[in-house]
Tab-separated table of N, CA and C in Angstrom:
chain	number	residue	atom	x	y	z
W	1	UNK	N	13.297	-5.966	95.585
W	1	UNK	CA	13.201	-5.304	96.878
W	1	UNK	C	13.457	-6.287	98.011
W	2	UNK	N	13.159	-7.636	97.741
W	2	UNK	CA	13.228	-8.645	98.999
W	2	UNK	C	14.456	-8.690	98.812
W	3	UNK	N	15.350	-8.907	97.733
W	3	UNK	CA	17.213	-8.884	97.901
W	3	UNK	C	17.719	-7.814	98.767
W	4	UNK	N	16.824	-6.827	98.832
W	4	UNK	CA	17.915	-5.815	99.491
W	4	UNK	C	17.512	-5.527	100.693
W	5	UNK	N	16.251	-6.033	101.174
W	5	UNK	CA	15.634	-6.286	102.951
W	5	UNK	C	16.804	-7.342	103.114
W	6	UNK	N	16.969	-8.491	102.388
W	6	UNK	CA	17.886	-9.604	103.369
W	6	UNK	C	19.429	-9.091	103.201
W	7	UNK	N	19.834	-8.773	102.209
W	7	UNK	CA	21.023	-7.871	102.927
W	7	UNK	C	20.801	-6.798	103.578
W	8	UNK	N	20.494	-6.057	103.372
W	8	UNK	CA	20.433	-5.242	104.747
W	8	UNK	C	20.262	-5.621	106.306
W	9	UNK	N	19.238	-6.916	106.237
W	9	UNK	CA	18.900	-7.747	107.369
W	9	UNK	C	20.217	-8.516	108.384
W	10	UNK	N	21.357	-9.120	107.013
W	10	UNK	CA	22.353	-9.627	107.160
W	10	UNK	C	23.662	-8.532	107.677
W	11	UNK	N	23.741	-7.342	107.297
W	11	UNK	CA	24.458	-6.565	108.010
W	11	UNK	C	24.036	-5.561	109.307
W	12	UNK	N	22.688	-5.440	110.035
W	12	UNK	CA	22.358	-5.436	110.836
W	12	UNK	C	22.581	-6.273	111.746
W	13	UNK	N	22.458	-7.721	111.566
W	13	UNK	CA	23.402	-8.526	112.023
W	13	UNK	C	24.673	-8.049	112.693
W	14	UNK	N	25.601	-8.135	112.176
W	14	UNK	CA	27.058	-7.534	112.623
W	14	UNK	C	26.688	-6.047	112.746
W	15	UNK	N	26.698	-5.451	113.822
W	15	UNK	CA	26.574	-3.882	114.053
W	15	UNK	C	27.920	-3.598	114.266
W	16	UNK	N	28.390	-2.425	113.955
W	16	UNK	CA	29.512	-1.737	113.409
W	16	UNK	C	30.780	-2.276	112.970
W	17	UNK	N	30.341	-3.494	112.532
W	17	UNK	CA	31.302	-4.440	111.246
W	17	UNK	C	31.133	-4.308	110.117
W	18	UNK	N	30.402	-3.722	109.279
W	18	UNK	CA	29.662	-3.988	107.905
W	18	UNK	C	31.206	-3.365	106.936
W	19	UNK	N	31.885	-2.556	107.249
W	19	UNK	CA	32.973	-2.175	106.123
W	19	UNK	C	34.051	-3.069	106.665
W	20	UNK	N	34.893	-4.005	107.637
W	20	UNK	CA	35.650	-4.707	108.402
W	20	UNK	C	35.981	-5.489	107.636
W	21	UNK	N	37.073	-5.833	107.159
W	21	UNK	CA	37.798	-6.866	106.441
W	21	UNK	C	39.002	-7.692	106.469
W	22	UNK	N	39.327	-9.173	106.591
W	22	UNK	CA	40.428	-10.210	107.534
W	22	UNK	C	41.288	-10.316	106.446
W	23	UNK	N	42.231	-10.416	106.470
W	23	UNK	CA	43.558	-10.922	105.695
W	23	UNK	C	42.991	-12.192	104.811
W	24	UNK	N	43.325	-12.570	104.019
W	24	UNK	CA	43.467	-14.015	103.614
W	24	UNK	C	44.347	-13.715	102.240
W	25	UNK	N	45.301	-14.803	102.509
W	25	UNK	CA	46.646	-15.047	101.749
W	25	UNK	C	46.859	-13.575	100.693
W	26	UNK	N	47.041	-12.433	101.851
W	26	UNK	CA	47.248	-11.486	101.457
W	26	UNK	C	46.004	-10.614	100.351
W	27	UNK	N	45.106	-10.939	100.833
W	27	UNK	CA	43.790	-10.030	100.252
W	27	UNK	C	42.961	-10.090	101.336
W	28	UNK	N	42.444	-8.642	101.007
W	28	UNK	CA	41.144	-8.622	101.700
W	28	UNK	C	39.794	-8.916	101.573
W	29	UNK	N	39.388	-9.673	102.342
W	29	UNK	CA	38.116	-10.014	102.307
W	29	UNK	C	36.765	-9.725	103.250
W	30	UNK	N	35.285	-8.876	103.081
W	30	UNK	CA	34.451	-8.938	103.982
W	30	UNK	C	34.531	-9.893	105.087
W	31	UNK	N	34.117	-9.826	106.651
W	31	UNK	CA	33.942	-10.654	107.064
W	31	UNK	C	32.478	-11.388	106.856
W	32	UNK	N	31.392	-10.822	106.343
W	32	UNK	CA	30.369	-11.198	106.337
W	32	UNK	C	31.069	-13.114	104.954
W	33	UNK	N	31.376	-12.572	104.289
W	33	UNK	CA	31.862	-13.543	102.977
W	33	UNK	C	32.281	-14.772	103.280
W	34	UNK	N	33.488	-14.340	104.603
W	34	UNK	CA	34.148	-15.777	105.388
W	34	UNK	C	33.310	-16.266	105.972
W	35	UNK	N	31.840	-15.930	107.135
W	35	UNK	CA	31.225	-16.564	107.339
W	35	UNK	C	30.331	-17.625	106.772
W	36	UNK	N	29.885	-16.896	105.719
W	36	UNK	CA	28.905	-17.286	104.450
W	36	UNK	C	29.664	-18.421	103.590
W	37	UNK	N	30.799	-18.683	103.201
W	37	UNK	CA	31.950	-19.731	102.329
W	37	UNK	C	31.533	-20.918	103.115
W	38	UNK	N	31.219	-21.629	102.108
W	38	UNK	CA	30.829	-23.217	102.468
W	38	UNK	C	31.987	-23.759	102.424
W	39	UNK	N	32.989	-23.287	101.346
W	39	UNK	CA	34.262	-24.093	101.054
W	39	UNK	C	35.251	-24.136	102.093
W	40	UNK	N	35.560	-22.682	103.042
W	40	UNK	CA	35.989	-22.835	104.305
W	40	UNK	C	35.911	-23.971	104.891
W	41	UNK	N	34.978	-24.030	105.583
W	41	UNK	CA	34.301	-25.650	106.358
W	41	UNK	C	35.026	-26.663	105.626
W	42	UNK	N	35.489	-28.068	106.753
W	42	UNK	CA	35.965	-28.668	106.132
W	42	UNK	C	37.638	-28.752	105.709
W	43	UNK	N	38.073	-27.282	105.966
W	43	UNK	CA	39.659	-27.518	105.881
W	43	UNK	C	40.326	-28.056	107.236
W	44	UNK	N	41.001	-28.491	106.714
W	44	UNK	CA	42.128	-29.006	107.781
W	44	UNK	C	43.145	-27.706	108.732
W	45	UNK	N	43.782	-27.913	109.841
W	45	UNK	CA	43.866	-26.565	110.692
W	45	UNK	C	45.287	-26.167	109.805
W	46	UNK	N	46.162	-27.203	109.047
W	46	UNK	CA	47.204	-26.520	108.244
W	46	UNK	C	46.564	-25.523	107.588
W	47	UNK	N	45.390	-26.160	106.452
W	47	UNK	CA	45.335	-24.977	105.280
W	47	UNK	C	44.636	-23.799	105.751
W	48	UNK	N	43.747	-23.613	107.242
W	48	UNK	CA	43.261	-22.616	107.778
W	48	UNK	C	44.563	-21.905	108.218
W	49	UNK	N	45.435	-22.099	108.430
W	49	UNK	CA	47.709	-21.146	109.052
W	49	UNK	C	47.411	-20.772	107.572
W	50	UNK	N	47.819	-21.427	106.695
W	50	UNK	CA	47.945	-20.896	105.263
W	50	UNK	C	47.022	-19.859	104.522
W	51	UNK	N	45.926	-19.870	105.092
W	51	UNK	CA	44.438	-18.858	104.655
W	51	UNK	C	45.271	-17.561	105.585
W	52	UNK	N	45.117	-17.960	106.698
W	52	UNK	CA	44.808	-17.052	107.885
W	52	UNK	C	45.777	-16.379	108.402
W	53	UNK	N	47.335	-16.960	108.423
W	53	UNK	CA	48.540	-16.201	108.920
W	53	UNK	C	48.541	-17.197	110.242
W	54	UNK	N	49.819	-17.763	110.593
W	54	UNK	CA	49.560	-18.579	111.836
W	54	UNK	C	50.107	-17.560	112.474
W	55	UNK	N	50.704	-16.498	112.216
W	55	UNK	CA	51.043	-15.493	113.216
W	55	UNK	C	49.864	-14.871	114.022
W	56	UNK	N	49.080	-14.866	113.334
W	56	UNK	CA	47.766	-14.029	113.698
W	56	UNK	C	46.664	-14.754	114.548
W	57	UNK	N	46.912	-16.291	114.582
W	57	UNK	CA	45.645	-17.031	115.207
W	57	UNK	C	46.238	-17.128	116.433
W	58	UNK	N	44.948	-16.909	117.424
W	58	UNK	CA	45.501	-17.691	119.055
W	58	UNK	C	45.242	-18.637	119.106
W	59	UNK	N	45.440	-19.517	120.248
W	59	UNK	CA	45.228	-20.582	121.062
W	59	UNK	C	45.307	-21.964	119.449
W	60	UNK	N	46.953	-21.679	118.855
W	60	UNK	CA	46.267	-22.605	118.108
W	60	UNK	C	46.856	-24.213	118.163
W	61	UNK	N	46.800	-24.727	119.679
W	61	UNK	CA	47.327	-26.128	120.011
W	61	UNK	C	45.892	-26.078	120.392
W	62	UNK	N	44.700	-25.570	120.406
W	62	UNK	CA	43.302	-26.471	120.907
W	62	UNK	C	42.443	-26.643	119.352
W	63	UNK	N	41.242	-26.629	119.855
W	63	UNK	CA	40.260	-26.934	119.060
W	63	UNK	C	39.509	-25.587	118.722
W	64	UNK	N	39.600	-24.787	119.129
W	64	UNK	CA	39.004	-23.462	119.146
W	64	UNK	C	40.240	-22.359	119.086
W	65	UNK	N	40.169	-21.494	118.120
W	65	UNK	CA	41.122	-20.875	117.520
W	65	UNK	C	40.205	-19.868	117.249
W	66	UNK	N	41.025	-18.275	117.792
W	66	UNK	CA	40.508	-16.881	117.889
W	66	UNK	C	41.487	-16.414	116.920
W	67	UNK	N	40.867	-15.277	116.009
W	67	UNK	CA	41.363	-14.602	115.280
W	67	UNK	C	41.028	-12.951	115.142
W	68	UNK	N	41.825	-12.074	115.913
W	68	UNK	CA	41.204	-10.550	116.556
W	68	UNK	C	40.915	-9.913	115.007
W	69	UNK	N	40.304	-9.384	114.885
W	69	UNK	CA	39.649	-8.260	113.996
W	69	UNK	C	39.538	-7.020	114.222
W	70	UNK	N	38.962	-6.517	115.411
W	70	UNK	CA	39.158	-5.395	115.390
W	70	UNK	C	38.686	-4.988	116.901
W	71	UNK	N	39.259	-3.567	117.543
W	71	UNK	CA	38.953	-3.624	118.880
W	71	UNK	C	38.681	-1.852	118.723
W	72	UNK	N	37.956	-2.219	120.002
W	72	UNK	CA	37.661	-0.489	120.295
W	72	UNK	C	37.597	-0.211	121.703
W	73	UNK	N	36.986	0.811	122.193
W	73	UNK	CA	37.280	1.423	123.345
W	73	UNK	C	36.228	0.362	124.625
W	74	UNK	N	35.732	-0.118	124.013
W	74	UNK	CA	35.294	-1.239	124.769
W	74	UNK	C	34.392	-2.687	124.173
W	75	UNK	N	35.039	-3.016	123.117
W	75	UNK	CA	35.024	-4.575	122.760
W	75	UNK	C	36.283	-4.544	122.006
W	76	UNK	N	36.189	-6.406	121.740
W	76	UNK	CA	37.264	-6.576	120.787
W	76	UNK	C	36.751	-7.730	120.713
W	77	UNK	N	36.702	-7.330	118.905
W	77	UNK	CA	36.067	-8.459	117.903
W	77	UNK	C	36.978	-9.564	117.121
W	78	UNK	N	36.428	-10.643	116.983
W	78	UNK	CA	37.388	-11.972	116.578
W	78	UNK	C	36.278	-12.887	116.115
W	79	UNK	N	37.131	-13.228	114.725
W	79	UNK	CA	36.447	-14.767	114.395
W	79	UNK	C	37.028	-15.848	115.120
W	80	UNK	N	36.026	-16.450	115.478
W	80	UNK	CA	36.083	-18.040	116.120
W	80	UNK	C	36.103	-19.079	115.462
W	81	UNK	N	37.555	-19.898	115.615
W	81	UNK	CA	37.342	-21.404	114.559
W	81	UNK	C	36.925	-22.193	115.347
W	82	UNK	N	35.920	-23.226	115.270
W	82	UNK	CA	36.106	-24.716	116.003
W	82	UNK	C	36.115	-25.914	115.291
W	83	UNK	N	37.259	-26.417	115.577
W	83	UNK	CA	37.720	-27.825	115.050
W	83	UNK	C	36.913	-29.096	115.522
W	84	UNK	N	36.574	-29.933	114.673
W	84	UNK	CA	36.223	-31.104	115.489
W	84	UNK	C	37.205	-32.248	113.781
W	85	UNK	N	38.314	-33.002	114.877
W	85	UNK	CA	38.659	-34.267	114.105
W	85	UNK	C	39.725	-33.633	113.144
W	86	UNK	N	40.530	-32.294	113.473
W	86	UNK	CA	41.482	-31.896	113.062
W	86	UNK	C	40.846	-31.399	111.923
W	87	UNK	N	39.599	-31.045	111.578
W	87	UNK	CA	38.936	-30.127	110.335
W	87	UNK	C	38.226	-28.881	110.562
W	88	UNK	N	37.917	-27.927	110.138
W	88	UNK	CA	37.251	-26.952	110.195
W	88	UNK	C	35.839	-27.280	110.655
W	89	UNK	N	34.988	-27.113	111.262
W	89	UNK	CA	33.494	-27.689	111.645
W	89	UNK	C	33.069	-26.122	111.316
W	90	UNK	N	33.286	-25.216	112.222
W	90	UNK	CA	32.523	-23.616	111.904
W	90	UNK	C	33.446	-22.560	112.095
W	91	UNK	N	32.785	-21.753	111.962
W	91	UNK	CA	33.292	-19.803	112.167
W	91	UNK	C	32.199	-19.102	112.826
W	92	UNK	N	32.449	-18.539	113.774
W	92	UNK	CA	31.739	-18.083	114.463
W	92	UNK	C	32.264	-16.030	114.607
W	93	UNK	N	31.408	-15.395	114.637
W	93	UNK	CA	31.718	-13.643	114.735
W	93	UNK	C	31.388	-13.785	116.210
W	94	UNK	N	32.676	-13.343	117.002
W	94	UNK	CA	32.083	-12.876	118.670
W	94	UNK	C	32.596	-11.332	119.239
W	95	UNK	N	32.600	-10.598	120.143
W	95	UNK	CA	32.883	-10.103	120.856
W	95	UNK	C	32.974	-10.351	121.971
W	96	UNK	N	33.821	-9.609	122.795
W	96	UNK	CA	33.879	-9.740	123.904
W	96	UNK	C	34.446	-8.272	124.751
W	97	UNK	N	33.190	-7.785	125.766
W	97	UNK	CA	33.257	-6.606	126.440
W	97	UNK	C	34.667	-6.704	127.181
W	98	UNK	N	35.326	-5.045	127.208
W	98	UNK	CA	35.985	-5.389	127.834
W	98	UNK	C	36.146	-4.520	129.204
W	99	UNK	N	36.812	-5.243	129.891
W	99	UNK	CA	36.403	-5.276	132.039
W	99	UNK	C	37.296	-3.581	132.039
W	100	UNK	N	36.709	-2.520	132.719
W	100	UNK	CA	37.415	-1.234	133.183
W	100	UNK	C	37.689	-1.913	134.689
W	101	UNK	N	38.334	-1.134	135.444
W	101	UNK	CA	38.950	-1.316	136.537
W	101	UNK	C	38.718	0.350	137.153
W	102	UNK	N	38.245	0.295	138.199
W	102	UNK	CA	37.497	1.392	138.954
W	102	UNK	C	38.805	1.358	139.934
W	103	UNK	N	39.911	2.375	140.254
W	103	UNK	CA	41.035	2.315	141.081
W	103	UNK	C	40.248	3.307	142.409
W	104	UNK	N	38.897	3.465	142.182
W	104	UNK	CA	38.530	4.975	143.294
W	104	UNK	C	38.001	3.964	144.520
């Protein structure tokens, strides 16, 4: 019974992500899974293009690299890479609201 309070706990977490799933080298995978992968961490930003699709990552001349997931009528969701020393350091799940424009 305590296994299935902490998952459940863990997809409460991500609210209306729990079925959402990212590309990787042509399979799909949970996002909860990519967060959770220790082995991630630690790659270099080539083999993260090769995981990830370099078509698909933004901003990827910095250190912080967005990857969209999924959007709706007012957010749009993306994993966050941050590099430190040309390696993977973390993954981060964010949103970000997005701005209406009132023309009245």
């Amino acid at each position: 019974m305590l296994m299935i309070n902490i998952i459940f706990q863990k997809f409460l977490k991500y609210p209306g992500n729990q079925l959402q799933n990212v590309w990787i080298r042509n399979k799909k995978v949970p996002i909860t899974k990519v967060l959770h992968d220790h082995t991630i961490c630690g790659k270099t930003k080539i083999e993260v293009k090769e995981l990830f699709g370099e078509e698909k990552l933004c901003d990827t001349y910095t250190d912080k690299w967005k990857l969209p997931i999924k959007t709706t009528p007012n957010k749009k969701y993306f994993l966050v890479f941050y590099f430190e020393d040309e390696q993977l350091a973390a993954i981060r799940y964010k949103y970000k609201v997005k701005e209406y424009r009132s023309y009245f």
